[in-house]
Amino acid sequence: MIAYKLSLVLGEGLIFGLLAIGIYIAFQWLRFPDLTPDGSFVLGACAYAKAVLYGVHPIIGLGVALSAGCLAGCCTASVNRLVKIPPVVSGLLVSTALYSVGWLILGKPNQFLDSRFVLVGEVSGIEASCTLLIWLIAIVVATIAVVSIWGRSYWGLRLRAVGENPLLANDLGVSSTAHTFISLAAANGLVGLSGALFAQRSYSVDINMGVGITIIGLAGMILGLALARQRRVLAIVCLSVVAGAIIFKMVTFLALEAGMPAESFRLLIAILLVGIFLILRVSASDLLRGLKWN
């Protein structure tokens, strides 16, 4: 029973680690305080559910979820860059709209997924949990490799430079609008993928499953950045972000196992996040100064 619970927590931590990497791209590379993940997480899950219910293979369904998240990121970029609405409000508007979009896609507020519509297939219990864990490890490792290669590429270096100082866009002869579109698409694509993977974990999709997701990913990202001693190596930073998400989920799991009522879960998340900031204020004030979107 303990091994089963640990595999579930580790799997959930990896899912939210993927989410945290997406938030890391938006918040730290682009310096864009994006609130879209609350909506793109649900959109990815709903798009996945609809695709597999129509007979699409679950692996292709994950690609559909990734694409749906990318589209959500492009919507936020459009509202921000073309309509000139501030970043926080842009993400909030799109996230709010995606609540209805997810419902329209499903045609109802929630959808159960049986074993035919998930990656693990006709297995259950500890076997299903371990099989999903292997899939999650492979996906997270592949994601870290791709993000690391992208971040070291010429395009990735320009993106981070423009995020650090938007005035450099003119000096470098690049379009900050194009960088915003691509970065938010990539970030929310990962969030949409994590939503679809969470549907594998819970065997269901619910349009309310994205509420507060941005905060969870943000907490994992901040914990990961605090853990990363060498922030110049992107692979180490991404691994640390995933580790931060796993630690955060482990802490909340232990709190609930200790008898904390389930209805206080989001209160616990808020208290933990405040505690993280208080600790970092004393021990890693340079990290907080580096979070220029705050």
XYZ file of C-alpha atoms in Angstrom:
294
model
C 0.000 0.000 0.000
C 2.829 2.414 0.856
C 4.629 1.620 -2.416
C 1.394 2.214 -4.319
C 0.823 5.593 -2.657
C 4.431 6.648 -3.235
C 4.202 5.732 -6.919
C 1.026 7.819 -7.195
C 2.637 10.820 -5.505
C 5.794 10.520 -7.594
C 3.734 10.241 -10.762
C 1.665 13.265 -9.826
C 4.851 15.153 -8.979
C 6.251 14.398 -12.446
C 3.019 15.603 -14.061
C 3.171 18.873 -12.174
C 6.912 19.037 -12.847
C 6.058 19.185 -16.543
C 3.579 21.948 -15.723
C 6.271 23.779 -13.726
C 8.677 23.660 -16.679
C 6.009 25.317 -18.829
C 5.511 28.022 -16.209
C 9.301 28.410 -15.971
C 9.479 29.181 -19.701
C 6.784 31.864 -19.477
C 7.766 33.421 -16.151
C 11.556 33.190 -16.290
C 12.501 33.162 -19.951
C 9.903 35.537 -21.310
C 9.282 37.317 -17.961
C 5.566 37.040 -18.716
C 3.357 36.457 -15.624
C 1.006 34.116 -17.444
C -2.226 32.980 -15.771
C -3.358 30.961 -18.778
C -2.281 27.575 -17.281
C -5.451 27.395 -15.152
C -7.331 27.157 -18.455
C -4.816 25.428 -20.736
C -4.432 22.573 -18.220
C -8.159 21.850 -18.503
C -8.188 22.447 -22.259
C -5.431 19.866 -22.775
C -7.307 17.304 -20.683
C -10.618 17.973 -22.458
C -9.025 17.847 -25.911
C -7.342 14.559 -25.010
C -10.586 13.040 -23.704
C -12.537 14.057 -26.777
C -9.851 12.728 -29.113
C -9.568 9.283 -27.499
C -13.352 8.974 -27.223
C -13.466 9.428 -30.992
C -11.078 6.506 -31.401
C -7.712 8.287 -31.526
C -4.791 6.387 -29.981
C -3.809 7.779 -26.548
C -0.319 8.728 -27.752
C -1.814 10.798 -30.585
C -4.291 12.151 -28.028
C -1.348 13.523 -26.057
C -0.250 15.334 -29.206
C -3.746 16.789 -29.540
C -3.549 18.018 -25.931
C -0.137 19.567 -26.602
C -1.509 21.347 -29.675
C -4.549 22.601 -27.743
C -2.264 24.081 -25.083
C -0.150 25.761 -27.765
C -3.303 27.313 -29.221
C -4.281 28.625 -25.776
C -0.849 30.238 -25.416
C -1.216 31.867 -28.833
C -4.581 33.290 -27.768
C -2.982 34.916 -24.727
C -0.157 36.274 -26.880
C -2.706 37.707 -29.322
C -4.671 39.444 -26.570
C -1.465 40.857 -25.092
C 0.486 41.863 -28.187
C -2.299 42.735 -30.639
C -5.017 44.090 -28.342
C -2.413 45.604 -25.962
C -3.931 44.188 -22.770
C -1.471 43.716 -19.845
C 0.024 40.215 -19.409
C -1.769 39.251 -16.180
C -5.157 40.382 -17.506
C -4.536 38.677 -20.855
C -3.880 35.337 -19.208
C -6.834 35.762 -16.881
C -9.203 36.542 -19.752
C -8.086 33.572 -21.829
C -8.109 31.251 -18.814
C -11.684 32.307 -18.004
C -12.777 31.745 -21.594
C -11.155 28.306 -21.681
C -13.422 27.159 -18.859
C -16.359 27.438 -21.267
C -14.332 26.067 -24.182
C -13.492 22.932 -22.192
C -17.157 22.432 -21.330
C -18.138 22.891 -24.986
C -15.543 20.335 -26.074
C -16.714 17.714 -23.589
C -20.385 18.599 -23.894
C -20.677 18.110 -20.127
C -18.758 19.162 -17.011
C -16.853 15.890 -16.527
C -15.978 12.679 -18.327
C -14.838 9.297 -17.022
C -12.099 7.483 -18.975
C -11.908 3.713 -18.747
C -8.817 1.624 -19.428
C -9.347 1.689 -23.206
C -8.621 5.415 -23.301
C -5.397 5.632 -21.272
C -1.775 4.719 -21.935
C -1.567 1.920 -19.360
C -4.372 -0.112 -20.911
C -6.011 -3.108 -19.227
C -4.053 -3.053 -15.979
C -4.892 -1.653 -12.564
C -3.519 -0.990 -9.107
C 0.221 -0.898 -8.531
C 0.920 -2.269 -12.025
C -0.980 0.588 -13.667
C 0.698 3.138 -11.412
C 4.199 1.843 -12.202
C 3.488 1.618 -15.931
C 2.253 5.208 -15.974
C 5.303 6.235 -13.938
C 7.596 4.808 -16.630
C 5.707 6.755 -19.295
C 5.941 9.928 -17.219
C 9.680 9.561 -16.644
C 10.253 9.088 -20.382
C 8.115 12.132 -21.267
C 9.728 14.360 -18.641
C 13.266 13.344 -19.657
C 12.457 14.002 -23.325
C 10.938 17.382 -22.414
C 13.998 18.415 -20.392
C 16.267 17.433 -23.297
C 14.225 19.443 -25.816
C 13.956 22.506 -23.561
C 17.699 22.396 -22.836
C 18.606 22.191 -26.524
C 16.141 24.971 -27.369
C 17.431 27.199 -24.568
C 21.022 26.856 -25.783
C 20.099 27.483 -29.410
C 20.425 30.870 -31.091
C 16.650 31.350 -30.926
C 16.516 30.400 -27.256
C 19.348 32.741 -26.325
C 17.625 35.621 -28.131
C 14.357 34.783 -26.403
C 15.914 34.932 -22.958
C 17.769 38.128 -23.833
C 14.567 39.817 -25.020
C 12.746 38.573 -21.917
C 15.467 40.068 -19.730
C 15.380 43.380 -21.586
C 12.603 43.953 -24.184
C 14.505 46.945 -25.582
C 17.086 44.510 -26.984
C 14.557 43.341 -29.581
C 15.212 46.407 -31.741
C 18.987 46.132 -31.297
C 18.942 42.453 -32.261
C 16.589 43.082 -35.172
C 14.029 40.548 -33.937
C 10.301 40.676 -33.287
C 9.355 40.579 -29.617
C 5.820 39.683 -30.747
C 7.048 36.526 -32.482
C 9.033 35.547 -29.391
C 5.963 36.087 -27.205
C 3.809 33.873 -29.434
C 6.338 31.044 -29.616
C 7.218 31.137 -25.906
C 3.634 31.185 -24.647
C 2.684 28.493 -27.142
C 5.523 26.260 -25.905
C 4.800 26.990 -22.235
C 1.075 26.307 -22.463
C 1.650 23.354 -24.758
C 3.527 21.684 -21.907
C 0.731 22.673 -19.535
C -1.874 21.151 -21.867
C 0.202 17.972 -22.080
C 0.406 17.796 -18.282
C -3.401 18.159 -18.135
C -3.795 15.175 -20.444
C -1.340 13.159 -18.357
C -3.242 14.057 -15.203
C -6.326 12.609 -16.876
C -4.333 9.351 -17.185
C -3.648 9.511 -13.471
C -7.253 10.165 -12.402
C -9.064 8.292 -15.226
C -11.310 11.317 -15.607
C -11.562 14.900 -16.812
C -13.356 17.694 -15.003
C -13.657 21.305 -16.118
C -12.780 22.475 -12.588
C -9.524 20.518 -12.416
C -7.434 23.534 -13.428
C -8.409 25.864 -10.584
C -5.223 26.985 -8.809
C -2.933 24.977 -11.096
C -0.770 28.022 -11.878
C -0.007 28.463 -8.178
C 1.016 24.800 -7.829
C 3.330 25.048 -10.826
C 4.711 28.344 -9.585
C 5.479 26.842 -6.174
C 7.291 23.941 -7.822
C 9.253 26.310 -10.039
C 10.362 28.519 -7.130
C 11.366 25.496 -5.038
C 13.298 24.124 -8.005
C 15.141 27.382 -8.625
C 16.056 27.478 -4.931
C 17.445 23.939 -5.225
C 19.426 24.631 -8.403
C 22.957 25.657 -7.501
C 24.131 25.884 -11.098
C 21.505 27.889 -12.968
C 23.581 28.269 -16.128
C 23.048 24.595 -17.053
C 19.483 24.395 -18.301
C 19.177 20.636 -17.875
C 20.035 20.986 -14.173
C 17.575 23.865 -13.780
C 14.761 21.873 -15.423
C 15.564 18.802 -13.315
C 15.499 21.000 -10.216
C 12.124 22.453 -11.221
C 10.720 18.940 -11.593
C 12.257 17.985 -8.239
C 10.686 21.075 -6.674
C 7.260 20.035 -7.950
C 7.751 16.509 -6.598
C 8.795 17.855 -3.184
C 5.808 20.183 -3.108
C 3.391 17.349 -3.905
C 5.106 15.131 -1.338
C 4.671 17.768 1.385
C 0.975 18.195 0.603
C 0.546 14.406 0.510
C 2.157 14.014 3.927
C -0.019 16.797 5.331
C -3.172 15.072 4.087
C -1.928 11.690 5.351
C -1.402 13.289 8.759
C -5.136 13.938 8.935
C -5.579 17.365 7.402
C -9.081 17.507 5.841
C -9.206 17.369 2.034
C -11.295 20.538 1.850
C -8.347 22.490 3.287
C -6.039 21.417 0.427
C -5.933 24.778 -1.335
C -5.506 26.593 1.979
C -2.520 24.346 2.609
C -1.056 25.217 -0.794
C -1.386 28.950 -0.083
C 0.237 28.588 3.343
C 3.095 26.516 1.913
C 3.743 29.063 -0.824
C 3.838 31.932 1.681
C 6.209 29.859 3.803
C 8.478 29.258 0.807
C 8.686 32.994 0.126
C 9.446 33.728 3.784
C 12.249 31.155 3.831
C 13.711 32.418 0.576
C 13.533 35.993 1.812
C 16.067 35.062 4.477
C 18.174 32.407 2.760
C 17.985 33.265 -0.949
C 17.066 36.908 -1.373
C 19.008 36.994 -4.646
C 16.561 34.445 -6.078
C 13.589 36.654 -5.203
C 15.294 39.622 -6.836
C 15.699 37.488 -9.932
C 11.942 36.963 -10.177
C 11.456 40.225 -12.055
C 7.840 39.512 -12.873
C 6.864 39.903 -9.197
